[in-house]
């Protein structure tokens, strides 16, 4: 079995090895490879099978959702920044003879404002959509994912805001916090661990 990243390749919910759809046996929403099948059936009999295993959204589907949200935020951000920089244009053309310190200070101020505006937009977008009845940003909605508490409940606005900042923390880990979602048994990224949240597939 080639582990080539063929689009038709799925993975076993038990061992996570890649298989073609034809080789996997379906148990509800859970796909199991021939090697794991007997063990899984045994676990089902004993009532200990992690039936919700395939319910958690893996790294790649979340990555695509992240890209979609990133594009949407980039468009919103560009429009807002464009409008803002337009309104600040008197500062962009310093008068001749203005001290370089003043010009540099104005530029640093502008960068800080751009950064802050970007954060406010990102935080509002994420917190509003995730704590709404959709439980998902448009990117996650497009991929039929949602963000919930371990018991499936919706996030409060405060927790959704906290989750946004926990994600910013992921940036400090150079993305390792995100990649963790690919390895955790419940596909939790660092931000999910901090905020006690899960990203799951919408059902029905
Ligand atoms: Zn397997």
PDB file of C-alpha atoms and ligand atoms in Angstrom:
ATOM      1  CA  UNK A   1       0.000   0.000   0.000  1.00  0.00           C
ATOM      2  CA  UNK A   2       1.591   3.240  -1.129  1.00  0.00           C
ATOM      3  CA  UNK A   3       1.323   6.067   1.369  1.00  0.00           C
ATOM      4  CA  UNK A   4       1.214   8.517  -1.545  1.00  0.00           C
ATOM      5  CA  UNK A   5      -0.879  11.564  -0.808  1.00  0.00           C
ATOM      6  CA  UNK A   6      -3.508  10.528  -3.319  1.00  0.00           C
ATOM      7  CA  UNK A   7      -6.741  12.413  -2.766  1.00  0.00           C
ATOM      8  CA  UNK A   8      -8.688   9.135  -2.504  1.00  0.00           C
ATOM      9  CA  UNK A   9      -6.472   7.977   0.376  1.00  0.00           C
ATOM     10  CA  UNK A  10      -8.190   7.750   3.748  1.00  0.00           C
ATOM     11  CA  UNK A  11      -6.725   6.655   7.011  1.00  0.00           C
ATOM     12  CA  UNK A  12      -7.585   4.004   9.543  1.00  0.00           C
ATOM     13  CA  UNK A  13      -9.173   5.502  12.664  1.00  0.00           C
ATOM     14  CA  UNK A  14      -7.236   3.084  14.859  1.00  0.00           C
ATOM     15  CA  UNK A  15      -3.679   3.102  13.499  1.00  0.00           C
ATOM     16  CA  UNK A  16      -3.985   6.214  11.302  1.00  0.00           C
ATOM     17  CA  UNK A  17      -2.114   4.523   8.431  1.00  0.00           C
ATOM     18  CA  UNK A  18      -3.293   5.568   4.969  1.00  0.00           C
ATOM     19  CA  UNK A  19      -5.488   3.176   2.969  1.00  0.00           C
ATOM     20  CA  UNK A  20      -7.647   3.462  -0.094  1.00  0.00           C
ATOM     21  CA  UNK A  21     -11.369   3.694   0.616  1.00  0.00           C
ATOM     22  CA  UNK A  22     -11.910   0.178  -0.776  1.00  0.00           C
ATOM     23  CA  UNK A  23      -9.663  -1.390   1.849  1.00  0.00           C
ATOM     24  CA  UNK A  24     -11.334   0.192   4.852  1.00  0.00           C
ATOM     25  CA  UNK A  25     -14.320  -1.253   6.669  1.00  0.00           C
ATOM     26  CA  UNK A  26     -16.921   1.266   7.806  1.00  0.00           C
ATOM     27  CA  UNK A  27     -18.335   1.195  11.349  1.00  0.00           C
ATOM     28  CA  UNK A  28     -20.775   4.111  11.456  1.00  0.00           C
ATOM     29  CA  UNK A  29     -18.536   7.092  10.759  1.00  0.00           C
ATOM     30  CA  UNK A  30     -15.376   5.211  11.755  1.00  0.00           C
ATOM     31  CA  UNK A  31     -13.119   3.679   9.078  1.00  0.00           C
ATOM     32  CA  UNK A  32     -10.965   0.732  10.118  1.00  0.00           C
ATOM     33  CA  UNK A  33      -8.195  -1.054   8.189  1.00  0.00           C
ATOM     34  CA  UNK A  34      -8.087  -4.875   7.806  1.00  0.00           C
ATOM     35  CA  UNK A  35      -5.228  -5.147  10.314  1.00  0.00           C
ATOM     36  CA  UNK A  36      -7.141  -3.335  13.042  1.00  0.00           C
ATOM     37  CA  UNK A  37     -10.567  -4.748  12.239  1.00  0.00           C
ATOM     38  CA  UNK A  38     -10.590  -7.730  14.596  1.00  0.00           C
ATOM     39  CA  UNK A  39      -9.270  -5.713  17.504  1.00  0.00           C
ATOM     40  CA  UNK A  40     -11.774  -2.978  16.854  1.00  0.00           C
ATOM     41  CA  UNK A  41     -14.722  -5.375  16.677  1.00  0.00           C
ATOM     42  CA  UNK A  42     -13.520  -6.826  19.976  1.00  0.00           C
ATOM     43  CA  UNK A  43     -13.421  -3.363  21.514  1.00  0.00           C
ATOM     44  CA  UNK A  44     -16.922  -2.598  20.181  1.00  0.00           C
ATOM     45  CA  UNK A  45     -18.186  -5.774  21.893  1.00  0.00           C
ATOM     46  CA  UNK A  46     -16.575  -4.698  25.124  1.00  0.00           C
ATOM     47  CA  UNK A  47     -18.041  -1.219  24.749  1.00  0.00           C
ATOM     48  CA  UNK A  48     -14.678   0.505  24.934  1.00  0.00           C
ATOM     49  CA  UNK A  49     -14.245   1.415  21.273  1.00  0.00           C
ATOM     50  CA  UNK A  50     -13.644   5.106  20.786  1.00  0.00           C
ATOM     51  CA  UNK A  51     -16.675   5.406  18.536  1.00  0.00           C
ATOM     52  CA  UNK A  52     -16.304   9.159  18.458  1.00  0.00           C
ATOM     53  CA  UNK A  53     -12.705   8.890  17.249  1.00  0.00           C
ATOM     54  CA  UNK A  54     -13.448   9.879  13.650  1.00  0.00           C
ATOM     55  CA  UNK A  55     -15.622  12.655  14.982  1.00  0.00           C
ATOM     56  CA  UNK A  56     -12.572  14.788  15.789  1.00  0.00           C
ATOM     57  CA  UNK A  57     -11.300  16.854  12.902  1.00  0.00           C
ATOM     58  CA  UNK A  58      -7.723  16.124  11.871  1.00  0.00           C
ATOM     59  CA  UNK A  59      -4.901  18.465  11.042  1.00  0.00           C
ATOM     60  CA  UNK A  60      -5.291  18.854   7.274  1.00  0.00           C
ATOM     61  CA  UNK A  61      -9.009  19.618   7.130  1.00  0.00           C
ATOM     62  CA  UNK A  62      -8.426  22.211   9.846  1.00  0.00           C
ATOM     63  CA  UNK A  63      -5.481  23.581   7.931  1.00  0.00           C
ATOM     64  CA  UNK A  64      -7.678  24.136   4.849  1.00  0.00           C
ATOM     65  CA  UNK A  65     -10.329  25.835   7.029  1.00  0.00           C
ATOM     66  CA  UNK A  66      -7.560  28.022   8.449  1.00  0.00           C
ATOM     67  CA  UNK A  67      -6.493  29.015   4.913  1.00  0.00           C
ATOM     68  CA  UNK A  68     -10.069  29.941   3.958  1.00  0.00           C
ATOM     69  CA  UNK A  69     -10.429  32.105   7.080  1.00  0.00           C
ATOM     70  CA  UNK A  70      -6.996  33.568   6.364  1.00  0.00           C
ATOM     71  CA  UNK A  71      -8.075  34.674   2.882  1.00  0.00           C
ATOM     72  CA  UNK A  72     -11.325  36.189   4.203  1.00  0.00           C
ATOM     73  CA  UNK A  73      -9.423  38.032   6.958  1.00  0.00           C
ATOM     74  CA  UNK A  74      -6.817  39.238   4.468  1.00  0.00           C
ATOM     75  CA  UNK A  75      -9.534  40.772   2.290  1.00  0.00           C
ATOM     76  CA  UNK A  76     -11.297  42.423   5.271  1.00  0.00           C
ATOM     77  CA  UNK A  77      -7.932  43.565   6.666  1.00  0.00           C
ATOM     78  CA  UNK A  78      -6.801  45.049   3.344  1.00  0.00           C
ATOM     79  CA  UNK A  79      -9.996  47.051   2.976  1.00  0.00           C
ATOM     80  CA  UNK A  80      -9.772  48.406   6.520  1.00  0.00           C
ATOM     81  CA  UNK A  81      -6.035  49.146   6.316  1.00  0.00           C
ATOM     82  CA  UNK A  82      -6.460  50.795   2.932  1.00  0.00           C
ATOM     83  CA  UNK A  83      -9.174  53.058   4.298  1.00  0.00           C
ATOM     84  CA  UNK A  84      -7.078  53.822   7.376  1.00  0.00           C
ATOM     85  CA  UNK A  85      -3.844  54.543   5.567  1.00  0.00           C
ATOM     86  CA  UNK A  86      -5.816  56.723   3.160  1.00  0.00           C
ATOM     87  CA  UNK A  87      -7.112  58.751   6.086  1.00  0.00           C
ATOM     88  CA  UNK A  88      -3.568  58.994   7.498  1.00  0.00           C
ATOM     89  CA  UNK A  89      -2.045  60.145   4.199  1.00  0.00           C
ATOM     90  CA  UNK A  90      -1.035  63.581   5.524  1.00  0.00           C
ATOM     91  CA  UNK A  91       1.522  61.723   7.647  1.00  0.00           C
ATOM     92  CA  UNK A  92       2.937  59.804   4.725  1.00  0.00           C
ATOM     93  CA  UNK A  93       4.349  62.862   3.015  1.00  0.00           C
ATOM     94  CA  UNK A  94       6.556  64.441   5.664  1.00  0.00           C
ATOM     95  CA  UNK A  95       7.349  68.087   5.202  1.00  0.00           C
ATOM     96  CA  UNK A  96      10.881  68.749   3.971  1.00  0.00           C
ATOM     97  CA  UNK A  97      13.128  69.299   6.925  1.00  0.00           C
ATOM     98  CA  UNK A  98      11.173  66.995   9.260  1.00  0.00           C
ATOM     99  CA  UNK A  99      13.621  65.230  11.570  1.00  0.00           C
ATOM    100  CA  UNK A 100      14.206  61.539  10.692  1.00  0.00           C
ATOM    101  CA  UNK A 101      13.261  60.621  14.270  1.00  0.00           C
ATOM    102  CA  UNK A 102       9.804  62.041  13.777  1.00  0.00           C
ATOM    103  CA  UNK A 103       9.373  60.203  10.472  1.00  0.00           C
ATOM    104  CA  UNK A 104      10.563  56.920  12.010  1.00  0.00           C
ATOM    105  CA  UNK A 105       8.317  57.428  15.008  1.00  0.00           C
ATOM    106  CA  UNK A 106       5.323  58.010  12.753  1.00  0.00           C
ATOM    107  CA  UNK A 107       6.151  54.847  10.774  1.00  0.00           C
ATOM    108  CA  UNK A 108       6.531  52.753  13.935  1.00  0.00           C
ATOM    109  CA  UNK A 109       3.212  54.141  15.134  1.00  0.00           C
ATOM    110  CA  UNK A 110       1.592  53.180  11.859  1.00  0.00           C
ATOM    111  CA  UNK A 111       2.974  49.630  12.057  1.00  0.00           C
ATOM    112  CA  UNK A 112       1.672  49.315  15.625  1.00  0.00           C
ATOM    113  CA  UNK A 113      -1.770  50.544  14.556  1.00  0.00           C
ATOM    114  CA  UNK A 114      -1.843  48.141  11.599  1.00  0.00           C
ATOM    115  CA  UNK A 115      -0.888  45.265  13.936  1.00  0.00           C
ATOM    116  CA  UNK A 116      -3.535  46.233  16.497  1.00  0.00           C
ATOM    117  CA  UNK A 117      -6.259  46.638  13.889  1.00  0.00           C
ATOM    118  CA  UNK A 118      -5.340  43.255  12.445  1.00  0.00           C
ATOM    119  CA  UNK A 119      -5.666  41.698  15.907  1.00  0.00           C
ATOM    120  CA  UNK A 120      -9.001  43.383  16.643  1.00  0.00           C
ATOM    121  CA  UNK A 121     -10.423  42.214  13.311  1.00  0.00           C
ATOM    122  CA  UNK A 122      -9.087  38.665  13.766  1.00  0.00           C
ATOM    123  CA  UNK A 123     -10.314  38.413  17.350  1.00  0.00           C
ATOM    124  CA  UNK A 124     -13.774  39.798  16.545  1.00  0.00           C
ATOM    125  CA  UNK A 125     -14.167  37.500  13.546  1.00  0.00           C
ATOM    126  CA  UNK A 126     -13.098  34.389  15.426  1.00  0.00           C
ATOM    127  CA  UNK A 127     -14.928  35.103  18.691  1.00  0.00           C
ATOM    128  CA  UNK A 128     -18.158  36.249  17.030  1.00  0.00           C
ATOM    129  CA  UNK A 129     -18.492  33.251  14.737  1.00  0.00           C
ATOM    130  CA  UNK A 130     -17.207  30.567  17.116  1.00  0.00           C
ATOM    131  CA  UNK A 131     -19.471  31.674  19.992  1.00  0.00           C
ATOM    132  CA  UNK A 132     -22.465  32.063  17.641  1.00  0.00           C
ATOM    133  CA  UNK A 133     -24.981  29.287  17.078  1.00  0.00           C
ATOM    134  CA  UNK A 134     -22.822  28.222  14.094  1.00  0.00           C
ATOM    135  CA  UNK A 135     -19.968  27.294  16.490  1.00  0.00           C
ATOM    136  CA  UNK A 136     -17.613  27.886  13.568  1.00  0.00           C
ATOM    137  CA  UNK A 137     -15.840  30.492  11.491  1.00  0.00           C
ATOM    138  CA  UNK A 138     -16.873  30.591   7.807  1.00  0.00           C
ATOM    139  CA  UNK A 139     -13.773  28.519   6.926  1.00  0.00           C
ATOM    140  CA  UNK A 140     -14.703  25.782   9.407  1.00  0.00           C
ATOM    141  CA  UNK A 141     -18.338  25.980   8.327  1.00  0.00           C
ATOM    142  CA  UNK A 142     -17.287  25.420   4.703  1.00  0.00           C
ATOM    143  CA  UNK A 143     -15.524  22.209   5.764  1.00  0.00           C
ATOM    144  CA  UNK A 144     -18.353  21.131   8.070  1.00  0.00           C
ATOM    145  CA  UNK A 145     -16.382  21.554  11.264  1.00  0.00           C
ATOM    146  CA  UNK A 146     -17.275  23.193  14.547  1.00  0.00           C
ATOM    147  CA  UNK A 147     -15.549  24.204  17.759  1.00  0.00           C
ATOM    148  CA  UNK A 148     -17.158  22.893  20.938  1.00  0.00           C
ATOM    149  CA  UNK A 149     -16.524  22.070  24.596  1.00  0.00           C
ATOM    150  CA  UNK A 150     -15.732  18.412  25.407  1.00  0.00           C
ATOM    151  CA  UNK A 151     -19.439  17.808  26.117  1.00  0.00           C
ATOM    152  CA  UNK A 152     -20.426  19.265  22.723  1.00  0.00           C
ATOM    153  CA  UNK A 153     -21.633  22.590  24.136  1.00  0.00           C
ATOM    154  CA  UNK A 154     -21.142  25.933  22.429  1.00  0.00           C
ATOM    155  CA  UNK A 155     -18.247  28.168  23.552  1.00  0.00           C
ATOM    156  CA  UNK A 156     -18.998  31.301  25.557  1.00  0.00           C
ATOM    157  CA  UNK A 157     -17.830  34.586  24.016  1.00  0.00           C
ATOM    158  CA  UNK A 158     -15.110  34.844  26.668  1.00  0.00           C
ATOM    159  CA  UNK A 159     -13.747  31.382  25.919  1.00  0.00           C
ATOM    160  CA  UNK A 160     -13.839  32.081  22.171  1.00  0.00           C
ATOM    161  CA  UNK A 161     -11.814  35.271  22.735  1.00  0.00           C
ATOM    162  CA  UNK A 162      -9.404  33.318  24.933  1.00  0.00           C
ATOM    163  CA  UNK A 163      -9.051  30.702  22.228  1.00  0.00           C
ATOM    164  CA  UNK A 164      -8.110  33.382  19.701  1.00  0.00           C
ATOM    165  CA  UNK A 165      -5.294  34.591  21.949  1.00  0.00           C
ATOM    166  CA  UNK A 166      -4.205  31.029  22.694  1.00  0.00           C
ATOM    167  CA  UNK A 167      -3.841  30.618  18.927  1.00  0.00           C
ATOM    168  CA  UNK A 168      -1.662  33.707  18.795  1.00  0.00           C
ATOM    169  CA  UNK A 169       0.467  31.908  21.362  1.00  0.00           C
ATOM    170  CA  UNK A 170       0.816  29.086  18.830  1.00  0.00           C
ATOM    171  CA  UNK A 171       2.665  31.546  16.624  1.00  0.00           C
ATOM    172  CA  UNK A 172       5.359  31.720  19.307  1.00  0.00           C
ATOM    173  CA  UNK A 173       5.778  27.944  19.031  1.00  0.00           C
ATOM    174  CA  UNK A 174       6.434  28.408  15.282  1.00  0.00           C
ATOM    175  CA  UNK A 175       3.296  26.432  14.487  1.00  0.00           C
ATOM    176  CA  UNK A 176       4.085  23.434  16.721  1.00  0.00           C
ATOM    177  CA  UNK A 177       0.926  24.220  18.709  1.00  0.00           C
ATOM    178  CA  UNK A 178      -1.111  23.674  15.542  1.00  0.00           C
ATOM    179  CA  UNK A 179       0.786  20.595  14.428  1.00  0.00           C
ATOM    180  CA  UNK A 180       0.026  18.995  17.815  1.00  0.00           C
ATOM    181  CA  UNK A 181      -3.564  18.593  16.552  1.00  0.00           C
ATOM    182  CA  UNK A 182      -2.261  16.009  14.084  1.00  0.00           C
ATOM    183  CA  UNK A 183      -0.938  13.799  16.884  1.00  0.00           C
ATOM    184  CA  UNK A 184      -3.262  14.237  19.842  1.00  0.00           C
ATOM    185  CA  UNK A 185      -5.783  11.421  20.412  1.00  0.00           C
ATOM    186  CA  UNK A 186      -8.576  13.999  20.327  1.00  0.00           C
ATOM    187  CA  UNK A 187      -6.864  16.181  17.697  1.00  0.00           C
ATOM    188  CA  UNK A 188      -6.321  18.994  20.144  1.00  0.00           C
ATOM    189  CA  UNK A 189      -3.986  21.800  19.192  1.00  0.00           C
ATOM    190  CA  UNK A 190      -2.196  23.693  21.950  1.00  0.00           C
ATOM    191  CA  UNK A 191      -5.025  26.280  21.920  1.00  0.00           C
ATOM    192  CA  UNK A 192      -7.595  23.491  22.391  1.00  0.00           C
ATOM    193  CA  UNK A 193      -5.622  22.130  25.343  1.00  0.00           C
ATOM    194  CA  UNK A 194      -5.382  25.584  26.938  1.00  0.00           C
ATOM    195  CA  UNK A 195      -9.080  26.395  26.424  1.00  0.00           C
ATOM    196  CA  UNK A 196     -10.440  22.851  26.802  1.00  0.00           C
ATOM    197  CA  UNK A 197     -12.077  22.852  23.379  1.00  0.00           C
ATOM    198  CA  UNK A 198     -12.384  20.322  20.544  1.00  0.00           C
ATOM    199  CA  UNK A 199     -12.789  20.716  16.814  1.00  0.00           C
ATOM    200  CA  UNK A 200     -15.281  18.152  15.534  1.00  0.00           C
ATOM    201  CA  UNK A 201     -17.111  17.308  12.356  1.00  0.00           C
ATOM    202  CA  UNK A 202     -20.669  18.558  12.146  1.00  0.00           C
ATOM    203  CA  UNK A 203     -23.144  15.723  11.969  1.00  0.00           C
ATOM    204  CA  UNK A 204     -26.554  15.684  10.377  1.00  0.00           C
TER     205      UNK A 204
HETATM  206 ZN1  LIG B   1      -5.445   0.242  11.250  1.00  0.00          ZN
END
